Amino acid sequence: MTTAHHAPGETRPGGRTARTRQAVLTAVFEELDEGGFAGLTMEKVAQRSGIHVATLYRRWRCIEGLVCELLTELSSDVPLPDSGTLPEDLRQLARSIADFFAEARMSCLIEAVVSAAARDPQAAAVLRSFFGERLTLAGRMVQRAVDRGELPADTDPEDVMSALGAPFYYRILIARRPVDRHLAESAATAVWAAACAGAYKKRPANDTAPGGG
Amino acid sequence: MTTAHHAPGETRPGGRTARTRQAVLTAVFEELDEGGFAGLTMEKVAQRSGIHVATLYRRWRCIEGLVCELLTELSSDVPLPDSGTLPEDLRQLARSIADFFAEARMSCLIEAVVSAAARDPQAAAVLRSFFGERLTLAGRMVQRAVDRGELPADTDPEDVMSALGAPFYYRILIARRPVDRHLAESAATAVWAAACAGAYKKRPANDTAPGGG
């Protein structure tokens, strides 16, 4: 589903830069699995990956930069369905999200990224732009449903997709309990009912004064 | 007549321990306002509050302990409505939550607490039990609606309240944009429609074992 935009140095997917990146991201993922974000340090990643710690600092600056890149890498694996109806698309996507987060280290990763954003403005910017892009992409799924006449024309596609994701992040970050398929079913049913009820209408162009389109 | 099991120094609410606590929590709040969680240290809190840093470490152990206690303190101010109908209760509560988080330092505080939980298992336990208690309390609002026949009898009150809160935490932690009244209206409308559509049905009792009522 993603058309790759390679960063400089990544033009040859099999090159040394790409191999370094892969080794490092794999090491981060394994470290998260074993010790969570609490124990994660650049030094441990260096040791596990066999990449010199100076290289890590030069390329990713801090542990926050590393976890954000790992999130970007992994999330591109969650496919956007196109089944023909929005309720079914929502259900399929919610299940994919649930399966994605069913692995404890994926929840750790989200926690790590949010935590990184709290500590580091650059990580915050990465996080915001990452989710912004995902939302724009996923919004197309909703826009197709609007075009098919399944939802009111003034539905905000990104609000719908935010609402689908919200229960998962709440479960992980706030309730701090495991994500499961029951949550996926609930989220998909809820968002479809809410969208039909007009809960995700676009905000009026002029939020402060009446009138306008 | 209770012979109180107060912690030492807490028998008189206006006593020195209470004053210390208030001075420290006020200092944490002001520090969050000025520098966010990123810049928060025990030393800064000590300096601002005029309380010795050793006292802070002895009583709260770490910055994580402090932000969790501040959250507990502040959140008890969000009232639970009882208007007579659930849609109105949901709307009122959603507005209160939106107003609560409209202050940037409240968003900072949530971010700080989640971040603390990622780094510190004890903070994670505090966070989980704090939200657990809030959910149980708020669930009563939904249970009253079930008792009035507004919602199906098999509605899970805590799932409904989780769903009301989720969009706010998503907005703050993931989308990283300000919370506003538009989000409150959307959340209240969404949760009501979803609850009516059966999105928050109790999980079957036999999810793990059969039987029971």
Coordinates of C-alpha atoms in Angstrom, one line a residue, chain A:
Chain A
M1 CA 0.0 0.0 0.0
T2 CA 2.9 2.4 0.6
T3 CA 5.0 3.7 -2.2
A4 CA 8.4 4.1 -0.7
H5 CA 10.1 7.4 -0.3
H6 CA 13.7 6.6 0.4
A7 CA 15.8 8.9 2.4
P8 CA 19.3 9.7 1.1
G9 CA 21.6 6.8 1.4
E10 CA 18.7 4.4 1.1
T11 CA 18.5 4.4 -2.6
R12 CA 20.0 0.9 -2.7
P13 CA 17.8 -1.1 -0.4
G14 CA 20.6 -3.7 0.1
G15 CA 23.3 -1.1 0.9
R16 CA 25.3 -0.7 4.1
T17 CA 23.1 2.2 5.3
A18 CA 20.0 0.1 4.9
R19 CA 21.6 -2.9 6.6
T20 CA 22.7 -0.7 9.5
R21 CA 19.2 0.7 9.8
Q22 CA 17.7 -2.7 9.8
A23 CA 20.1 -4.1 12.4
V24 CA 19.5 -1.1 14.7
L25 CA 15.7 -1.2 14.4
T26 CA 15.7 -4.9 15.0
A27 CA 17.8 -4.4 18.1
V28 CA 15.5 -1.7 19.4
F29 CA 12.5 -3.9 18.9
E30 CA 14.2 -6.8 20.8
E31 CA 15.2 -4.5 23.6
L32 CA 11.7 -3.2 24.0
D33 CA 10.5 -6.8 24.1
E34 CA 12.8 -7.7 26.9
G35 CA 13.0 -4.6 29.0
G36 CA 10.3 -2.2 27.8
F37 CA 11.0 1.4 27.2
A38 CA 12.2 1.9 30.8
G39 CA 15.4 0.0 30.3
L40 CA 16.1 1.2 26.7
T41 CA 19.4 3.0 26.1
M42 CA 21.5 3.8 23.1
E43 CA 24.3 1.7 24.6
K44 CA 22.1 -1.4 24.8
V45 CA 21.0 -0.9 21.2
A46 CA 24.6 -0.5 20.1
Q47 CA 25.6 -3.6 21.9
R48 CA 22.8 -5.7 20.5
S49 CA 23.0 -4.5 17.0
G50 CA 26.8 -4.4 16.7
I51 CA 26.7 -0.9 15.4
H52 CA 28.9 1.7 17.1
V53 CA 27.1 3.9 19.6
A54 CA 28.6 7.0 18.0
T55 CA 26.9 6.0 14.7
L56 CA 23.6 5.7 16.6
Y57 CA 23.9 9.2 18.1
R58 CA 25.0 10.7 14.8
R59 CA 22.1 9.2 12.8
W60 CA 19.2 9.1 15.3
R61 CA 20.4 11.7 17.9
C62 CA 18.6 10.1 20.8
I63 CA 16.6 7.0 21.9
E64 CA 13.4 9.0 21.1
G65 CA 14.5 9.3 17.4
L66 CA 15.0 5.6 17.3
V67 CA 11.6 4.5 18.6
C68 CA 9.8 7.0 16.4
E69 CA 11.6 5.5 13.3
L70 CA 10.7 2.0 14.4
L71 CA 7.1 2.9 14.8
T72 CA 7.0 4.4 11.3
E73 CA 8.6 1.3 9.9
L74 CA 6.2 -1.2 11.6
S75 CA 3.0 0.7 11.1
S76 CA 3.3 0.7 7.4
D77 CA 2.5 -3.0 7.7
V78 CA -1.1 -2.4 8.8
P79 CA -3.1 -2.6 5.5
L80 CA -6.0 -0.4 4.6
P81 CA -8.9 -2.5 3.5
D82 CA -11.2 -1.8 0.6
S83 CA -14.1 -4.3 1.0
G84 CA -16.8 -2.2 -0.7
T85 CA -18.7 -1.2 2.5
L86 CA -17.5 1.0 5.3
P87 CA -18.8 -1.1 8.2
E88 CA -16.8 -4.0 6.8
D89 CA -13.7 -1.9 6.2
L90 CA -13.9 -0.5 9.7
R91 CA -14.2 -4.0 11.1
Q92 CA -11.2 -5.3 9.1
L93 CA -9.0 -2.3 10.0
A94 CA -10.0 -2.5 13.7
R95 CA -9.0 -6.2 13.7
S96 CA -5.6 -5.4 12.0
I97 CA -5.0 -2.7 14.6
A98 CA -5.9 -5.1 17.4
D99 CA -3.6 -7.8 16.0
F100 CA -0.8 -5.2 15.6
F101 CA -1.1 -4.2 19.3
A102 CA -1.7 -7.7 20.6
E103 CA 2.1 -8.1 20.8
A104 CA 3.2 -6.6 24.1
R105 CA 6.2 -5.0 22.5
M106 CA 4.0 -3.0 20.1
S107 CA 2.2 -1.5 23.1
C108 CA 5.6 -0.8 24.6
L109 CA 6.6 0.9 21.4
I110 CA 3.5 3.2 21.4
E111 CA 4.2 4.0 25.1
A112 CA 7.8 4.7 24.2
V113 CA 6.9 7.0 21.4
V114 CA 4.4 9.0 23.4
S115 CA 6.8 9.1 26.3
A116 CA 9.6 10.3 23.9
A117 CA 7.3 13.0 22.6
A118 CA 6.7 14.3 26.2
R119 CA 10.4 14.7 26.7
D120 CA 11.6 15.8 23.3
P121 CA 10.0 18.4 21.0
Q122 CA 11.6 16.8 17.9
A123 CA 10.1 13.4 18.8
A124 CA 6.7 15.2 19.3
A125 CA 7.0 16.7 15.8
V126 CA 7.8 13.2 14.3
L127 CA 4.9 11.7 16.1
R128 CA 2.4 14.4 15.0
S129 CA 3.5 14.2 11.4
F130 CA 3.5 10.4 11.5
F131 CA -0.1 10.1 12.7
G132 CA -1.1 13.0 10.5
E133 CA 0.0 11.1 7.4
R134 CA -1.6 7.8 8.6
L135 CA -4.8 9.7 9.2
T136 CA -4.8 11.3 5.7
L137 CA -4.2 7.9 4.1
A138 CA -6.8 6.1 6.2
G139 CA -9.3 8.9 5.6
R140 CA -9.5 7.9 2.0
M141 CA -11.2 4.7 3.1
V142 CA -13.9 6.9 4.7
Q143 CA -14.1 9.3 1.8
R144 CA -14.9 6.4 -0.5
A145 CA -17.8 5.6 1.7
V146 CA -19.0 9.2 1.6
D147 CA -18.7 9.0 -2.2
R148 CA -20.8 5.8 -2.2
G149 CA -23.4 7.6 -0.2
E150 CA -22.9 5.5 2.9
L151 CA -22.3 8.5 5.1
P152 CA -23.4 12.2 5.1
A153 CA -21.4 14.4 2.7
D154 CA -20.2 16.6 5.5
T155 CA -18.5 13.7 7.4
D156 CA -14.9 14.5 8.3
P157 CA -12.9 11.4 7.2
E158 CA -10.0 12.0 9.6
D159 CA -12.3 12.4 12.5
V160 CA -13.8 9.0 11.8
M161 CA -10.4 7.4 11.6
S162 CA -9.2 9.2 14.8
A163 CA -12.3 7.8 16.5
L164 CA -11.5 4.3 15.3
G165 CA -8.0 4.5 16.7
A166 CA -8.7 6.3 20.0
P167 CA -10.0 3.2 22.0
F168 CA -6.8 1.3 21.3
Y169 CA -4.5 4.0 22.5
Y170 CA -6.8 4.6 25.5
R171 CA -6.6 0.9 26.3
I172 CA -2.8 0.8 26.1
L173 CA -1.8 4.2 27.5
I174 CA -4.5 4.9 30.0
A175 CA -6.3 1.8 31.0
R176 CA -3.1 -0.1 30.7
R177 CA -4.7 -3.4 29.7
P178 CA -4.1 -5.7 26.7
V179 CA -5.8 -4.9 23.4
D180 CA -8.0 -7.7 22.1
R181 CA -10.5 -8.6 19.4
H182 CA -13.4 -7.7 21.6
L183 CA -12.1 -4.1 21.6
A184 CA -11.8 -4.2 17.8
E185 CA -15.4 -5.3 17.4
S186 CA -16.6 -2.6 19.8
A187 CA -14.6 0.1 18.2
A188 CA -15.8 -0.7 14.7
T189 CA -19.5 -1.0 15.7
A190 CA -19.2 2.3 17.7
V191 CA -17.6 4.3 14.9
W192 CA -20.0 3.2 12.3
A193 CA -23.1 4.0 14.5
A194 CA -21.6 7.3 15.5
A195 CA -20.7 8.3 12.0
C196 CA -24.2 7.5 10.8
A197 CA -25.5 9.6 13.7
G198 CA -23.5 12.6 12.5
A199 CA -20.9 12.6 15.3
Y200 CA -18.1 13.3 12.9
K201 CA -19.5 16.2 10.9
K202 CA -17.0 18.7 9.6
R203 CA -16.4 21.6 11.9
P204 CA -18.1 24.7 10.4
A205 CA -15.7 26.8 8.4
N206 CA -16.3 29.7 10.8
D207 CA -16.1 28.2 14.2
T208 CA -16.6 31.4 16.1
A209 CA -19.4 33.2 14.2
P210 CA -22.6 31.9 12.7
G211 CA -23.3 31.6 8.9
G212 CA -20.9 30.3 6.2
G213 CA -21.1 27.0 4.4

